[in-house]
mmCIF file of C-alpha atoms in Angstrom:
data_model
loop_
_atom_site.group_PDB
_atom_site.id
_atom_site.type_symbol
_atom_site.label_atom_id
_atom_site.label_comp_id
_atom_site.label_asym_id
_atom_site.label_seq_id
_atom_site.Cartn_x
_atom_site.Cartn_y
_atom_site.Cartn_z
ATOM 1 C CA MET T 218 -158.759 -41.762 41.321
ATOM 2 C CA SER T 219 -158.620 -40.922 38.244
ATOM 3 C CA LEU T 220 -159.308 -42.067 34.845
ATOM 4 C CA ARG T 221 -157.264 -44.161 32.476
ATOM 5 C CA SER T 222 -157.026 -46.173 29.238
ATOM 6 C CA LEU T 223 -157.036 -50.087 29.876
ATOM 7 C CA GLY T 224 -153.894 -51.843 27.880
ATOM 8 C CA ASN T 225 -156.817 -52.718 25.776
ATOM 9 C CA PRO T 226 -156.912 -49.570 23.547
ATOM 10 C CA ALA T 227 -160.821 -49.668 23.294
ATOM 11 C CA GLY T 228 -161.631 -49.929 27.540
ATOM 12 C CA ILE T 229 -161.601 -47.538 30.244
ATOM 13 C CA ALA T 230 -160.878 -46.913 33.491
ATOM 14 C CA VAL T 231 -161.207 -45.099 36.520
ATOM 15 C CA THR T 232 -158.292 -46.463 39.089
ATOM 16 C CA TRP T 233 -158.039 -45.284 42.726
ATOM 17 C CA ASP T 234 -154.399 -43.289 42.558
ATOM 18 C CA GLY T 235 -153.553 -42.593 45.926
ATOM 19 C CA LEU T 236 -155.102 -44.847 47.209
ATOM 20 C CA ALA T 237 -152.021 -46.557 48.259
ATOM 21 C CA GLN T 238 -151.219 -43.314 50.552
ATOM 22 C CA PHE T 239 -154.266 -43.298 52.024
ATOM 23 C CA GLN T 240 -154.295 -46.509 53.401
ATOM 24 C CA ARG T 241 -150.768 -45.903 55.013
ATOM 25 C CA MET T 242 -151.998 -42.344 56.867
ATOM 26 C CA CYS T 243 -154.759 -44.207 58.090
ATOM 27 C CA GLU T 244 -152.568 -46.749 59.287
ATOM 28 C CA GLU T 245 -150.165 -45.195 60.444
ATOM 29 C CA LEU T 246 -152.833 -43.065 62.807
ATOM 30 C CA ALA T 247 -155.108 -46.005 63.634
ATOM 31 C CA GLY T 248 -153.738 -49.460 62.648
ATOM 32 C CA ASP T 249 -154.522 -52.035 60.367
ATOM 33 C CA PRO T 250 -157.869 -52.572 59.907
ATOM 34 C CA GLY T 251 -158.471 -56.440 58.824
ATOM 35 C CA GLU T 252 -160.497 -56.876 56.089
ATOM 36 C CA GLY T 253 -162.846 -54.173 56.892
ATOM 37 C CA LEU T 254 -160.885 -51.665 54.097
ATOM 38 C CA GLU T 255 -161.471 -54.180 51.779
ATOM 39 C CA VAL T 256 -165.024 -54.263 51.509
ATOM 40 C CA VAL T 257 -165.597 -50.092 52.320
ATOM 41 C CA VAL T 258 -163.120 -49.704 48.993
ATOM 42 C CA GLU T 259 -165.292 -52.284 47.281
ATOM 43 C CA GLU T 260 -168.456 -50.683 48.304
ATOM 44 C CA GLN T 261 -167.017 -46.839 47.264
ATOM 45 C CA LEU T 262 -166.372 -48.514 44.141
ATOM 46 C CA GLU T 263 -169.515 -49.892 43.357
ATOM 47 C CA ILE T 264 -171.596 -46.742 44.057
ATOM 48 C CA ILE T 265 -169.256 -44.511 42.069
ATOM 49 C CA GLY T 266 -169.856 -47.850 39.236
ATOM 50 C CA ARG T 267 -173.508 -48.075 39.538
ATOM 51 C CA ARG T 268 -173.983 -44.424 39.174
ATOM 52 C CA ALA T 269 -171.647 -44.846 35.942
ATOM 53 C CA ASP T 270 -173.970 -47.297 34.613
ATOM 54 C CA TYR T 271 -176.790 -44.899 35.034
ATOM 55 C CA TYR T 272 -175.103 -42.858 32.669
ATOM 56 C CA CYS T 273 -173.744 -45.390 30.560
ATOM 57 C CA PRO T 274 -175.554 -45.460 26.708
ATOM 58 C CA LYS T 275 -177.805 -48.900 26.353
ATOM 59 C CA ASP T 276 -177.955 -49.183 22.935
ATOM 60 C CA THR T 277 -177.689 -53.089 22.875
ATOM 61 C CA HIS T 278 -176.656 -53.259 26.713
ATOM 62 C CA SER T 279 -173.161 -54.876 26.261
ATOM 63 C CA LEU T 280 -171.388 -51.881 27.019
ATOM 64 C CA VAL T 281 -173.234 -51.670 30.539
ATOM 65 C CA ASP T 282 -172.889 -55.298 30.838
ATOM 66 C CA SER T 283 -169.239 -54.874 30.593
ATOM 67 C CA ARG T 284 -167.889 -52.983 33.509
ATOM 68 C CA GLN T 285 -166.500 -54.538 35.931
ATOM 69 C CA THR T 286 -165.698 -53.489 39.944
ATOM 70 C CA TRP T 287 -162.858 -55.206 41.557
ATOM 71 C CA VAL T 288 -160.075 -54.205 44.405
ATOM 72 C CA GLN T 289 -157.268 -56.772 45.047
ATOM 73 C CA GLU T 290 -153.877 -56.426 47.166
ATOM 74 C CA GLY T 291 -151.853 -54.712 45.857
ATOM 75 C CA ALA T 292 -147.749 -54.439 46.204
ATOM 76 C CA ARG T 293 -146.621 -54.443 49.776
ATOM 77 C CA GLY T 294 -149.946 -55.183 51.405
ATOM 78 C CA LEU T 295 -151.902 -52.313 50.054
ATOM 79 C CA MET T 296 -154.908 -52.070 48.307
ATOM 80 C CA ASP T 297 -155.622 -51.544 44.393
ATOM 81 C CA GLY T 298 -158.947 -50.862 42.724
ATOM 82 C CA ALA T 299 -160.816 -50.059 40.062
ATOM 83 C CA ILE T 300 -163.580 -49.450 37.498
ATOM 84 C CA THR T 301 -163.469 -51.061 34.032
ATOM 85 C CA TYR T 302 -165.449 -51.252 31.216
ATOM 86 C CA GLY T 303 -164.751 -52.894 28.011
ATOM 87 C CA GLY T 304 -162.565 -55.544 29.224
ATOM 88 C CA GLY T 305 -159.875 -55.170 32.047
ATOM 89 C CA PRO T 306 -157.972 -56.920 34.357
ATOM 90 C CA VAL T 307 -160.473 -59.613 35.525
ATOM 91 C CA GLY T 308 -161.225 -59.998 31.909
ATOM 92 C CA VAL T 309 -164.504 -62.076 32.193
ATOM 93 C CA LYS T 310 -167.076 -60.725 30.803
ATOM 94 C CA ASP T 311 -167.719 -59.091 27.434
ATOM 95 C CA PRO T 312 -164.956 -56.731 26.184
ATOM 96 C CA ALA T 313 -167.349 -54.496 24.195
ATOM 97 C CA GLU T 314 -164.276 -52.797 22.739
ATOM 98 C CA TYR T 315 -165.453 -50.110 21.664
ATOM 99 C CA ALA T 316 -166.009 -48.476 25.506
ATOM 100 C CA LEU T 317 -162.861 -45.868 24.622
ATOM 101 C CA PHE T 318 -164.803 -44.653 21.907
ATOM 102 C CA VAL T 319 -167.892 -44.373 22.800
ATOM 103 C CA HIS T 320 -167.118 -42.794 25.978
ATOM 104 C CA GLU T 321 -164.792 -40.033 24.439
ATOM 105 C CA ASP T 322 -167.224 -38.600 21.325
ATOM 106 C CA PRO T 323 -168.635 -35.769 22.282
ATOM 107 C CA VAL T 324 -170.804 -35.484 18.928
ATOM 108 C CA ALA T 325 -172.863 -38.921 19.624
ATOM 109 C CA ARG T 326 -176.492 -38.771 20.462
ATOM 110 C CA HIS T 327 -177.349 -40.272 23.716
ATOM 111 C CA LYS T 328 -180.895 -40.689 24.984
ATOM 112 C CA PRO T 329 -180.965 -38.651 28.232
ATOM 113 C CA PRO T 330 -179.457 -39.489 31.309
ATOM 114 C CA THR T 331 -176.823 -41.361 29.043
ATOM 115 C CA ARG T 332 -174.666 -39.890 27.976
ATOM 116 C CA TRP T 333 -170.499 -39.560 27.366
ATOM 117 C CA LYS T 334 -167.855 -39.791 29.694
ATOM 118 C CA TRP T 335 -170.027 -41.247 31.710
ATOM 119 C CA LEU T 336 -167.818 -42.934 33.912
ATOM 120 C CA GLN T 337 -166.167 -39.763 34.174
ATOM 121 C CA VAL T 338 -169.075 -38.198 35.544
ATOM 122 C CA ALA T 339 -170.179 -40.759 38.094
ATOM 123 C CA PHE T 340 -166.453 -40.819 39.032
ATOM 124 C CA ASP T 341 -166.897 -36.665 40.049
ATOM 125 C CA GLU T 342 -170.641 -36.809 41.215
ATOM 126 C CA LYS T 343 -169.348 -39.495 43.634
ATOM 127 C CA ARG T 344 -165.513 -39.574 44.768
ATOM 128 C CA ALA T 345 -165.917 -37.142 47.725
ATOM 129 C CA ALA T 346 -167.320 -39.610 49.782
ATOM 130 C CA ALA T 347 -164.876 -42.459 49.374
ATOM 131 C CA PRO T 348 -161.923 -40.632 51.768
ATOM 132 C CA LYS T 349 -165.017 -40.142 54.233
ATOM 133 C CA ALA T 350 -166.177 -43.449 54.364
ATOM 134 C CA ILE T 351 -162.670 -45.422 54.178
ATOM 135 C CA ALA T 352 -161.633 -43.242 57.200
ATOM 136 C CA ALA T 353 -164.525 -43.989 58.933
ATOM 137 C CA ALA T 354 -163.497 -47.666 58.527
ATOM 138 C CA PHE T 355 -160.781 -47.048 60.359
ATOM 139 C CA GLU T 356 -162.269 -44.749 63.195
ATOM 140 C CA LEU T 357 -160.883 -42.258 62.056
ATOM 141 C CA ARG T 358 -162.764 -38.854 60.099
ATOM 142 C CA VAL T 359 -161.478 -36.450 57.663
ATOM 143 C CA THR T 360 -161.430 -33.132 58.681
ATOM 144 C CA ARG T 361 -162.820 -29.772 56.786
ATOM 145 C CA ALA T 362 -158.794 -29.180 56.420
ATOM 146 C CA GLY T 363 -159.090 -32.437 54.281
ATOM 147 C CA ARG T 364 -156.824 -34.001 57.060
ATOM 148 C CA LEU T 365 -157.710 -37.575 58.975
ATOM 149 C CA ALA T 366 -158.038 -37.188 62.677
ATOM 150 C CA LYS T 367 -159.425 -38.690 65.600
ATOM 151 C CA ARG T 368 -162.801 -39.378 65.916
#
């Protein structure tokens, strides 16, 4: 997973870089899980998104209300997913065009537990559980060395 700015310079997103490669490794060991993978990826992104909402500044709630979590089939049938604030690929909600500025401003004051870098912090806190949950959808496990193995 990685944090990046959207094409809209004011929006931010966490994209799941490496998801396609991880999916390929799972499929090589266990075959295609069908729609189960999309459900698990959505669940993991939603967990990270809820944690990000907890940290997200809420002066007017426009920023936290702009969050979108999406998963879609990408190139060659591989999953692609992201969490966005301030607009994004779906483009349905209020763009909250100041998302990037609020996220990256280290001197802005926020009432705890809200903070700057809210999406990055939530991502860092929750990302370790995601590969394990995805592997479980394939009836695999992640070893201590970080490799995939059959249960």
